[in-house]
């Protein structure tokens, strides 16, 4: 059941409407067909009745003719004189047989079963006088009786209790009366014609038939139509029937046939009586036939009208149904189009006229939606245009759109107010910014530096007044890359700025720029990347005139050069006499008397000479380093041996500090042995010099990776952090010690030069509060760098 409901729900509206039309149509069709069928049956009944009436006529005619033939045949058989009447009658009888056969196709073979097949034989026998009169009478009477049974009664009509049924009943009984009276009369005639001696026997034979005749008459008087009854009554009283019946009544009462009539008189009288009945029968038959035919015609008419009505009704149903479907479809299509338009946001739909039904109400709802949409659209447009006075009335809590628009209006109003406030605030800020920009420009223009700014493609977008004044360029002339025109052609190829720009890192360099007088002056250029919200925006920087500083530096360089030159010449010049002094002093030491007081002086002198010699050697080394003329003579030697010799020699000379050797790396070096020794000695003597209050120096050596690392540690004065990096520069001395300790600040410079030329490194770790460790490391495989 639910499946059928489900199936029905899935059907299209059109199909459902067709079904709605189809169900009563089918019912109507069914009822009409039933009615039609009943009418048809009635018609066929009528038709059948007409056929039966026609048949009854034909049967009666045949019986009549057979009666005539029986009489002539009987007369000939009895008297054997006049044959012509008998023979003349044959054709009448035969044509009555043919007529019956034709009238009703059902009786086609009637000769075979109604004893008519013996008719020809009987005729022959009568003609040959081979048949007795009783035989003749018997054959014809029996045959007529048999044929009378072909007279089938018309069926009564079911729904017609009126006249036609009375007529049919009358006809039926009258026909029986006719047959029975005919048989009785014929037999009475036989008695009168032949011999009265058969009278009693014949009467006994006929009395039953006469009673039957009377019962049919009574039935007639009960069932026949009033007109027919009147006619029979009339015949009974006014025609030949009356004396016949009176005669028969008397005969059957007395059981004797009197001589009131002879055979001929009786034949005529009884023939006339029979004719009266027959004629009444014929009239009744004709009336029934007519009634039936008119009934048939009217029924036929009815059926035809019914058919026409049926076709017209079906056509009307089909027309109304299709019009309804079409109308509903048009209306629904209109609504669908309207809904689609609403769905895509259209308003102002024209829906046309709709009837006051469900679809009409739906259309009204759609129109209402549209109207509301339009109102909302107008309101939204007004709000969009800044008109917040427009009234929006949601239709209830469930009116989402209306409520949303109302809320939107409120929020937009709030937002607009806020926007105006923000705009005012923005304007104020802009004024501040403009003022601050003006202020900034003033500063930028007044500042003694030249200021520049680029965009993120390195094109100049700003220069300050100082630049314009210096170069004589206009602002426009300075933008993009045009400012390069002011730069010295030799300085333009520098990669410093493009590289710094690409890496977005601070940048500093020097270059020459032309002023209004055509003079190129040195500028210190500084630039820094700028970022807005972490997005690179370009560079901003300055140009500072450093021409004077450059000149000073140059002068300084010249002086330094001259100093180096002087020191070089001086140390060379001093070295020869010093060598002589040293040689003579040594000679003096050997030759002098040790007991002599002056011997002490010789020793001191030798000490000073040695110091002076070291000093001059250092100076010479420096000048060699400066001019790149220092020579290295690499050789293979055991580091341990070098260490041992150096420590022993140092201990011999100093005596103030004990050298504690912690580890001795067992390694063979390939290097300039005397230079490495020089480095090591320098570190040892520094350690001793700068730890006057201590009595120990620690020496350590080890292999690390592919290097020999040597350290010299003291617990002396230490070195401030700021000096540690510069210690290895020429003439550099820590301020902390320069007043207390003598020296030139060259030892570490020379040592660093020697170590780095051997592919090694030198560095210091020192605590400013005391104690320093100097390290140097040398590659295990020779890595001497030749100049
Ligand atoms: P000098 O010792 O002749 O000044 P050096 O080149 O040997 O020249 O040393 C440079 C400077 O390094 C010294 O003036 C001193 O200030 C500092 N220095 C070197 N060795 C030590 C050390 N062991 N302890 C403290 N300061 C030292």
Coordinates of N, CA and C and ligand atoms in Angstrom, one line a residue, residues 682 686-687 689-690 714 717-719 727 732-734 737 742-749 772 774, ligand 1:
X682 N 110.0 35.2 21.8 CA 109.3 36.4 22.0 C 108.2 36.2 23.0
X686 N 107.9 37.9 26.7 CA 106.8 38.7 27.0 C 106.1 38.2 28.3
X687 N 106.0 36.8 28.4 CA 105.4 36.3 29.6 C 106.1 36.6 30.8
X689 N 108.2 39.2 31.1 CA 108.2 40.7 31.2 C 106.9 41.2 31.9
X690 N 105.8 40.6 31.5 CA 104.5 41.1 32.0 C 104.0 40.4 33.2
X714 N 101.2 32.8 31.4 CA 101.7 33.5 32.6 C 100.6 33.9 33.5
X717 N 100.0 40.6 34.4 CA 99.1 41.7 34.5 C 97.8 41.5 33.6
X718 N 97.9 40.7 32.6 CA 96.7 40.5 31.8 C 96.5 41.6 30.8
X719 N 95.5 41.4 29.9 CA 95.3 42.4 28.8 C 93.8 42.7 28.8
X727 N 96.6 43.7 19.5 CA 98.0 43.5 20.0 C 99.0 43.1 18.9
X732 N 101.6 48.5 18.3 CA 100.5 48.6 19.3 C 101.0 48.1 20.6
X733 N 100.6 48.9 21.6 CA 101.0 48.5 23.0 C 99.7 48.8 23.8
X734 N 99.5 48.0 24.8 CA 98.3 48.2 25.6 C 98.7 49.4 26.6
X737 N 100.0 48.8 30.1 CA 101.4 48.4 30.4 C 102.4 49.3 29.8
X742 N 109.0 48.6 29.2 CA 109.6 49.1 28.0 C 109.3 48.3 26.8
X743 N 109.3 48.8 25.7 CA 109.1 48.0 24.5 C 108.6 48.9 23.3
X744 N 108.6 48.3 22.1 CA 108.2 49.1 20.9 C 106.9 48.7 20.4
X745 N 106.4 47.5 20.8 CA 105.1 47.0 20.3 C 105.3 46.4 18.9
X746 N 106.5 45.7 18.7 CA 106.8 45.1 17.4 C 106.8 43.6 17.5
X747 N 107.2 43.0 18.7 CA 107.4 41.6 18.8 C 106.2 40.8 18.3
X748 N 105.0 41.1 18.8 CA 103.8 40.3 18.4 C 103.5 40.5 17.0
X749 N 103.7 41.7 16.4 CA 103.5 42.0 15.0 C 104.4 41.1 14.1
X772 N 97.7 35.6 31.2 CA 97.4 35.6 29.7 C 98.0 34.3 29.2
X774 N 99.1 32.9 25.4 CA 99.3 33.1 24.0 C 99.5 31.8 23.3
Ligands
LIG1 P1 106.5 45.1 23.6 O1 106.4 44.0 24.5 O2 107.7 45.5 23.1 O3 105.6 46.3 23.9 P2 105.0 43.3 21.9 O4 104.7 43.4 20.5 O5 105.8 42.1 22.3 O6 105.8 44.6 22.2 O7 103.8 43.4 22.7 C1 102.9 44.3 22.5 C2 102.1 44.6 23.7 O8 101.3 43.5 24.1 C3 102.8 44.9 24.8 O9 103.1 46.3 24.9 C4 101.9 44.6 26.0 O10 101.0 45.7 26.3 C5 101.2 43.4 25.5 N1 101.7 42.1 25.9 C6 102.4 41.3 25.2 N2 102.6 40.2 25.9 C7 101.9 40.3 27.1 C8 101.7 39.5 28.2 N3 102.3 38.3 28.3 N4 101.0 40.0 29.3 C9 100.5 41.2 29.2 N5 100.6 42.0 28.2 C10 101.3 41.6 27.1

